[in-house]
Amino acid sequence: MLAFNIPFISLFLALLSAIALPFVSRRGWALAVTQAVQVIIAALSAVLLVQLASTGESFTFMMGHFPAPWGNELKAGPLEALLALVFSLVMFLSMTGGAVDMRKEIREEAQGRYFLLMQLLYASLLAMVYTNDLFTAYVFIEISAITACVAVAAKESGKSIAAAIRYLVFSGIGSGLVLLGISVLYAITGNLLMESLHESITEMTAKGEYVLPLTVSALLMIVGLAVKSAQFPFHSWLPDAHSNATTSASAILSGLVLKGYIVLVIKLIIRVFGGSVILNMFIQELLFILGLCGMIYASLAAMRQEDVKRMIAYSSTAQIAYIFLAFGLGTRAGVAAACFQVIAHAFTKPMIFVSAGALIRVRGGSHDFGALRGAARQDIIAGLGFTVGGLSLCGLPLLAGFSAKYSIATAAISGGGWQMIPALLGLAVSSVLNAMYYIPAILAIWGRHADETKLTVVSEKRSEHTFAILCFLVINVILGVVIQPITSLIYQGLALL
């Protein structure tokens, strides 16, 4: 009975804590409450994952008193429980790792409101993982967008506010496209629950009815979510948002917010339209081409950056492109590989951002690689986190990034078709390009500065971000070594999706 209520309890705890946090007046308690709630939800998600994985079942939870086809529902299976666990752990470690920067860069009286935003954002991510209807999905898409935009502007500098406004414009475009797609789908089916939509769409497709409206609806929603997840060529808002946000906000934006929208893409492909319908619409070809172009273009753009956060932001766009490339393979193996990439990147990129934030801090706040040269010598754990994270994204074996690329390559080979050769070539070229900007960055942070006597070096307590980075490191290695059990769990979840 407890497991049946875990999705609702998780959402309720996140929302309740968000409401309470602005009223927590004692210094430091707001962060402690936030972390405690995230740990509790992570533990509940782990319990749910163990139970559902062992039974091989999923269930729905009706919200309120309105049954199908108009009611709001949550649905939980092994994949949802796994994603909720991943999101909770990443949220906790990102908030912990970025705590020092948050205290310095956000006014003390505004910190309670910042944690409110983070918990609302966290709740919206959990809702996107568990939701079983498009209405609830759209509501929390908007909550996620608004809270993320305000989080970018939390430093209250001119650049951060400008970056937040740009983010808001792109996010509004994406939301508008998603809403139009939902409206078209509701107009021709009269349903909002995902299972009911799938039944209606399957019946219409079999009869050859509403082919164009269904294709337009799918295209609008998937492109809208691609805009919001910073997929090429809709990524231009991301570098400014990352480079001007706090460390924790950058880590959560890259590691989680972008993934929340991708989780909805997975649900649209499998639970709403069905893989065969998507194939008949030829949408997978568009996703494949965007993914292939994005992983190359973003990697080339990252090579030109002198600001470490902007480089990491372009790297995020490249890694998101891997996910869309996997979707474009048009197979269940491709979707499973995309899910593995979601998990691997969710743990790897926040580790890099937290590590970069610590390196920037010991050098007095400078983001340029010239000033960061040798910074890892002042904070060895942060340097190690940046190094392992960068090598992971380059595809070094026994790390999470290698496992994700291996999964995509295996899916491409097993699927055959015209996508196989371009996918393998794209993975190879992108991996080389990743190495061409991460390895020089790694060498720079461990090297010696030309004139170390003129450097600004800040000494401080490092226990919080050290703990977060060490946890990220351990998880990254686990994901790089334990591939088969996680992949099997993903396949089990997709079968019940």
C-alpha atoms as one frame of an Amber mdcrd trajectory, in Angstrom:
protein
   0.000   0.000   0.000   2.881   2.374   0.760   4.415   1.803  -2.668   1.086
   2.586  -4.340   1.081   6.037  -2.713   4.771   6.888  -3.227   4.340   8.928
  -6.460   1.690  11.138  -4.829   3.616  11.366  -1.537   6.754  12.415  -3.431
   4.948  15.218  -5.245   3.151  16.291  -2.080   6.361  16.485  -0.019   8.165
  18.504  -2.703   5.284  20.980  -3.071   4.668  21.251   0.693   8.335  21.942
   1.401   8.381  24.591  -1.335   5.478  26.417   0.312   7.118  26.229   3.753
  10.674  27.234   2.832  10.180  31.042   2.582   9.016  30.989   6.206  12.123
  29.174   7.479  13.965  32.067   9.064  16.898  30.409  10.788  20.094  30.653
   8.747  20.994  27.411   7.011  17.750  25.615   7.803  16.175  26.226   4.399
  18.960  24.273   2.718  18.765  21.541   5.372  15.005  21.153   4.877  15.440
  21.065   1.096  18.126  18.389   1.325  16.128  16.331   3.840  13.050  16.269
   1.597  15.131  15.267  -1.412  16.784  12.429   0.525  13.401  11.179   1.787
  11.945  11.191  -1.732  15.058   9.427  -3.049  14.606   6.717  -0.410  10.909
   6.346  -1.259  11.774   6.134  -4.959  14.323   3.404  -4.214  11.673   1.416
  -2.314   9.261   1.834  -5.229  11.936   0.793  -7.732  12.812  -2.385  -5.831
   9.169  -3.417  -5.502   8.166  -2.714  -9.106  11.324  -4.255 -10.555  10.805
  -7.432  -8.530   7.134  -7.773  -9.471   7.479  -6.539 -13.047   4.312  -4.480
 -12.727   3.137  -0.884 -13.072   0.117   0.923 -11.659  -1.911   4.104 -12.061
  -2.933   6.501  -9.291  -6.029   8.617  -9.897  -5.753  12.229  -8.726  -9.048
  13.628  -7.435 -12.415  12.129  -8.308 -12.524  12.384 -12.091 -11.984   9.056
 -13.901 -10.838   8.542 -17.472 -10.876  10.026 -20.034 -10.668  13.480 -18.378
  -9.166  12.770 -14.969  -5.610  13.425 -13.888  -3.537  10.300 -13.310  -0.076
   9.313 -12.237   1.517   6.135 -13.544   4.492   4.364 -11.988   6.575   1.516
 -13.349  10.239   0.508 -13.032  11.392   3.224 -15.453   9.474   6.009 -13.684
  10.787   4.868 -10.296  14.352   4.728 -11.650  14.104   8.229 -13.116  12.568
   9.601  -9.903  15.477   8.117  -7.944  18.035   9.556 -10.381  16.408  12.998
 -10.376  16.232  13.049  -6.559  19.882  12.092  -6.115  21.091  14.596  -8.720
  18.941  17.340  -7.187  20.356  16.653  -3.716  23.981  16.481  -4.866  23.657
  19.580  -7.076  22.143  21.638  -4.261  24.806  20.372  -1.846  27.688  20.943
  -4.247  26.525  24.458  -5.122  25.677  25.544  -1.569  28.782  27.687  -1.063
  28.244  29.648  -4.278  24.558  30.030  -3.503  25.307  31.646  -0.129  27.761
  34.069  -1.747  25.824  35.012  -4.871  22.244  35.251  -3.567  21.174  37.788
  -0.980  20.490  36.177   2.399  16.907  37.455   2.524  16.254  35.974  -0.939
  17.648  32.524  -0.244  14.357  31.163   1.111  12.651  32.136  -2.155  15.478
  30.521  -4.122  14.914  27.218  -2.340  11.174  27.587  -2.969  11.940  27.813
  -6.692  14.232  24.801  -6.551  11.637  22.650  -4.804   8.897  23.738  -7.215
  11.247  22.849 -10.048  11.936  19.503  -8.389   8.201  18.836  -8.005   7.604
  19.683 -11.658  10.308  17.207 -12.725   8.759  14.454 -10.607   5.348  15.279
 -12.076   6.694  14.968 -15.620   8.163  11.584 -14.705   4.934  10.224 -13.194
   2.156  11.982 -15.117  -0.219   9.902 -17.218  -2.147  12.753 -18.844  -1.178
  15.636 -21.107  -2.994  18.269 -19.062  -0.894  17.634 -15.958   2.196  17.385
 -18.155   1.589  20.827 -19.650   0.895  22.446 -16.264   4.201  21.235 -14.881
   6.037  22.059 -18.099   5.088  25.676 -17.418   5.997  25.485 -13.717   9.376
  24.031 -14.658  10.005  26.751 -17.244   9.066  29.652 -14.963  11.040  28.408
 -11.961  14.104  27.629 -14.094  14.026  31.110 -15.659  13.799  32.800 -12.260
  16.574  30.555 -10.926  18.841  31.778 -13.747  18.120  35.374 -12.712  18.639
  34.674  -8.990  22.074  36.353  -8.944  20.265  39.603  -9.869  23.038  40.800
 -12.162  22.358  42.429 -15.502  23.761  39.474 -17.440  21.787  36.883 -15.463
  18.530  38.801 -15.942  19.182  39.167 -19.684  19.959  35.440 -19.923  16.756
  34.614 -18.034  14.665  36.777 -20.377  16.199  35.079 -23.407  15.511  31.700
 -21.826  11.923  32.760 -21.155  11.387  33.743 -24.797  12.621  30.404 -26.126
  10.756  28.529 -23.420   7.553  30.383 -24.294   7.922  29.394 -27.941   8.402
  25.761 -26.961   5.445  25.837 -24.574   3.243  27.385 -27.239   4.096  24.634
 -29.704   3.376  21.943 -27.107   0.037  23.536 -26.209  -0.973  23.756 -29.880
  -0.098  20.098 -30.324  -2.133  19.073 -27.282  -5.071  21.178 -28.503  -5.061
  19.529 -31.926  -4.851  16.076 -30.353  -7.682  16.801 -27.917  -9.850  18.234
 -30.702  -9.692  15.049 -32.770  -9.710  12.466 -29.942 -11.527  14.097 -27.019
  -8.991  12.530 -24.630  -6.104  13.712 -22.480  -5.134  10.513 -20.636  -2.241
   8.835 -22.407  -3.705   5.317 -22.645  -7.010   6.673 -23.974  -5.123   8.786
 -26.506  -3.120   5.777 -27.634  -6.283   3.736 -28.211  -7.892   6.536 -30.222
  -4.759   7.178 -32.284  -4.277   3.462 -33.016  -7.886   3.169 -34.185  -7.666
   6.291 -36.380  -4.370   5.188 -37.898  -5.787   1.752 -38.739  -8.695   3.436
 -40.534  -6.471   6.011 -42.225  -8.333   8.892 -40.544  -6.893  12.265 -39.431
  -3.407  11.352 -40.685  -2.322  14.966 -41.243  -3.714  16.366 -37.940  -2.083
  13.530 -35.997   1.246  14.151 -37.730   1.019  17.900 -37.094   0.139  17.308
 -33.445   3.078  14.952 -32.896   5.447  17.299 -34.711   4.316  20.351 -32.729
   4.728  18.639 -29.356   8.069  16.980 -30.111   9.579  20.123 -31.659   8.247
  22.212 -28.767   9.908  19.896 -26.260  13.082  19.936 -28.380  13.146  23.744
 -28.103  12.780  23.529 -24.336  15.466  20.847 -24.035  18.022  22.948 -25.992
  18.267  20.564 -28.928  20.078  21.991 -31.971  19.180  24.362 -33.620  17.109
  25.717 -30.698  20.001  25.816 -28.229  21.239  29.410 -28.373  19.680  30.375
 -25.024  21.596  27.704 -23.096  25.187  29.084 -22.986  24.093  32.445 -21.547
  21.797  30.767 -19.022  24.544  28.433 -17.805  27.337  30.975 -17.670  25.328
  33.490 -15.631  23.443  31.201 -13.224  24.631  29.961  -9.836  26.525  26.673
  -9.713  23.546  24.689  -8.407  21.168  26.239 -10.959  23.565  25.457 -13.837
  23.971  21.866 -12.644  20.209  21.347 -12.280  19.429  23.055 -15.587  21.814
  20.824 -17.511  21.432  17.632 -15.532  17.688  17.608 -14.867  15.541  20.337
 -16.437  16.495  19.421 -19.983  15.866  15.744 -19.162  12.366  16.357 -17.811
  11.207  17.430 -21.261  12.949  14.438 -22.834  11.046  12.101 -20.508   7.852
  13.525 -22.005   9.209  12.894 -25.517   9.700   9.244 -24.531   6.110   9.077
 -23.299   4.816  10.661 -26.492   6.754   8.205 -28.670   5.775   5.058 -26.768
   2.729   5.672 -24.590   0.726   8.181 -26.667   1.472   7.663 -30.365   3.270
   4.341 -30.328   6.542   3.577 -32.064   4.938   2.274 -35.242   2.795   5.393
 -35.681   5.825   7.649 -35.186   7.691   5.604 -37.812   4.850   6.040 -40.289
   4.945   9.809 -39.701   8.687   9.877 -40.557   9.342  12.002 -37.459  12.227
   9.753 -36.451  14.170  10.878 -39.529  13.873  14.493 -38.398  15.027  13.588
 -34.866  17.975  11.626 -36.246  19.161  14.449 -38.517  18.791  17.074 -35.768
  20.681  14.827 -33.365  23.478  14.112 -35.824  23.926  17.788 -36.752  23.631
  18.916 -33.139  26.309  16.642 -31.732  28.823  17.881 -34.332  27.903  21.575
 -34.365  27.751  21.953 -30.566  31.089  20.188 -30.160  32.713  22.554 -32.679
  31.165  25.533 -30.865  32.484  24.256 -27.518  36.031  24.194 -28.916  35.894
  27.966 -29.499  34.932  28.932 -25.947  37.255  30.620 -23.463  34.624  30.693
 -20.696  34.525  27.314 -18.937  30.778  27.453 -18.241  29.949  28.304 -21.835
  32.088  25.410 -22.990  30.215  23.055 -20.658  26.896  24.475 -21.890  27.698
  23.717 -25.527  28.810  20.285 -24.390  25.334  19.817 -22.882  23.755  20.608
 -26.251  25.971  17.969 -27.859  24.991  15.395 -25.245  21.286  16.179 -25.660
  21.800  15.597 -29.391  22.962  12.045 -28.605  19.533  11.417 -27.067  17.652
  12.677 -30.119  19.977  10.677 -32.378  19.015   7.550 -30.408  15.308   8.412
 -30.756  15.876   8.785 -34.488  16.981   5.165 -34.804  13.284   4.293 -34.609
  13.739   1.144 -32.497  13.036   0.088 -28.921  16.798  -0.375 -28.480  17.277
   3.245 -29.544  14.799   4.507 -26.945  16.497   2.353 -24.284  19.889   3.815
 -25.267  18.389   7.308 -25.027  17.188   6.500 -21.505  20.681   5.335 -20.524
  22.140   8.565 -21.941  19.586  10.555 -19.912  20.781   8.866 -16.718  24.500
   9.023 -17.547  24.402  12.695 -18.493  22.200  13.536 -15.499  24.997  12.450
 -13.178  28.012  13.498 -15.263  27.210  17.075 -16.248  26.244  18.316 -12.735
  29.525  16.854 -11.468  31.394  18.929 -14.063  29.437  22.083 -13.173  29.943
  21.639  -9.413  33.649  21.005  -9.993  33.945  24.008 -12.318  32.146  26.163
  -9.760  34.680  25.171  -7.103  37.617  25.866  -9.438  36.157  29.251 -10.367
  35.703  30.056  -6.692  39.316  29.323  -5.710  40.438  31.683  -8.475  38.331
  34.589  -7.268  35.353  34.118  -9.610  37.043  34.165 -13.025  35.526  31.864
 -15.677  38.346  32.157 -18.230  40.665  29.220 -18.797  43.655  31.530 -18.567
  42.839  32.378 -14.954  41.825  28.784 -14.166  45.170  27.380 -15.236  46.487
  25.373 -12.287  43.277  25.785 -10.267  42.971  22.027  -9.730  46.162  22.200
  -7.671  44.284  24.373  -5.154  41.259  22.047  -5.048  42.290  18.536  -6.004
  38.839  16.948  -5.564  37.229  19.550  -7.819  39.979  18.997 -10.374  39.412
  15.259 -10.182  35.659  15.710 -10.663  36.168  17.918 -13.731  38.740  15.487
 -15.147  36.659  12.339 -14.691  33.528  14.088 -15.959  35.291  15.353 -19.069
  36.879  11.972 -19.806  33.515  10.302 -19.261  31.897  12.496 -21.920  34.838
  11.768 -24.227  33.931   8.083 -23.947  36.684   6.685 -21.705  35.841   3.038
 -20.865  34.571   2.181 -17.358  32.845   5.582 -17.072  29.185   6.504 -17.594
  29.701   8.381 -20.847  31.311   5.360 -22.479  28.406   3.116 -21.446  25.903
   5.558 -22.946  27.788   5.807 -26.255  28.208   2.043 -26.324  24.450   1.627
 -25.854  23.679   4.011 -28.732  26.231   2.331 -31.014  24.832  -1.114 -30.179
  21.303   0.090 -30.865  22.398   1.518 -34.226  24.085  -1.736 -35.247  21.205
  -3.941 -34.095  18.657  -1.744 -35.864  20.515  -1.707 -39.163  18.889   0.534
 -41.743  20.285   3.663 -43.322  20.893   5.286 -39.912  23.580   2.801 -38.837
  26.606   4.186 -40.711  25.846   7.903 -40.078  25.180   7.159 -36.403  28.465
   5.302 -35.912  30.429   7.936 -37.810  28.719  10.707 -35.866  29.522   9.044
 -32.538  33.167   8.643 -33.556  33.570  12.209 -34.821  31.754  13.699 -31.840
  33.890  11.699 -29.393  37.060  13.014 -31.057  35.718  16.579 -30.924  34.777
  16.099 -27.256  38.353  15.106 -26.543  39.642  18.127 -28.470  38.071  20.569
 -26.009  37.900  18.605 -22.756  41.473  17.326 -22.758  43.032  20.809 -23.255
  40.724  22.086 -20.511  41.854  19.275 -18.203  45.510  19.940 -18.964  44.957
  23.640 -18.286  43.424  23.230 -14.825  46.242  20.873 -13.767  49.044  22.905
 -15.363  51.008  25.787 -13.909  50.098  29.427 -14.409  52.698  31.589 -16.119
  52.773  34.037 -13.190  51.322  32.391 -10.088  52.340  35.310  -7.875  49.613
  37.477  -9.452  46.800  34.929  -9.020  43.872  35.477  -6.692  43.562  32.281
  -4.634  40.644  31.926  -2.216  40.900  29.542   0.720  37.660  28.140   2.126
  35.970  25.105   3.650  35.235  22.570   0.950  33.341  19.795   2.723  29.992
  20.301   0.934  31.147  20.301  -2.662  33.801  17.682  -1.884  31.104  15.314
  -0.619  28.929  15.974  -3.688  31.800  15.460  -6.147  32.913  12.224  -4.494
  29.351  10.867  -4.674  29.119  11.860  -8.343  32.453  10.131  -9.013  31.345
   6.864  -7.424  28.027   6.854  -9.311  29.790   7.652 -12.591  32.034   4.624
 -12.223  29.076   2.423 -11.241  27.204   3.485 -14.385  30.311   2.748 -16.425
  30.755  -0.755 -15.025  27.227  -2.008 -14.310  25.696  -1.633 -17.772  23.625
  -4.784 -18.171  21.463  -4.584 -14.995  20.577  -0.942 -15.660  19.811  -1.639
 -19.318  17.605  -4.596 -18.335  15.738  -2.363 -15.890  15.202   0.229 -18.614
  13.845  -2.389 -21.027  11.529  -3.702 -18.310  10.258  -0.176 -17.681   9.762
   0.565 -21.383   7.717  -2.635 -21.781   5.357  -1.387 -19.067   5.324   2.236
 -20.228
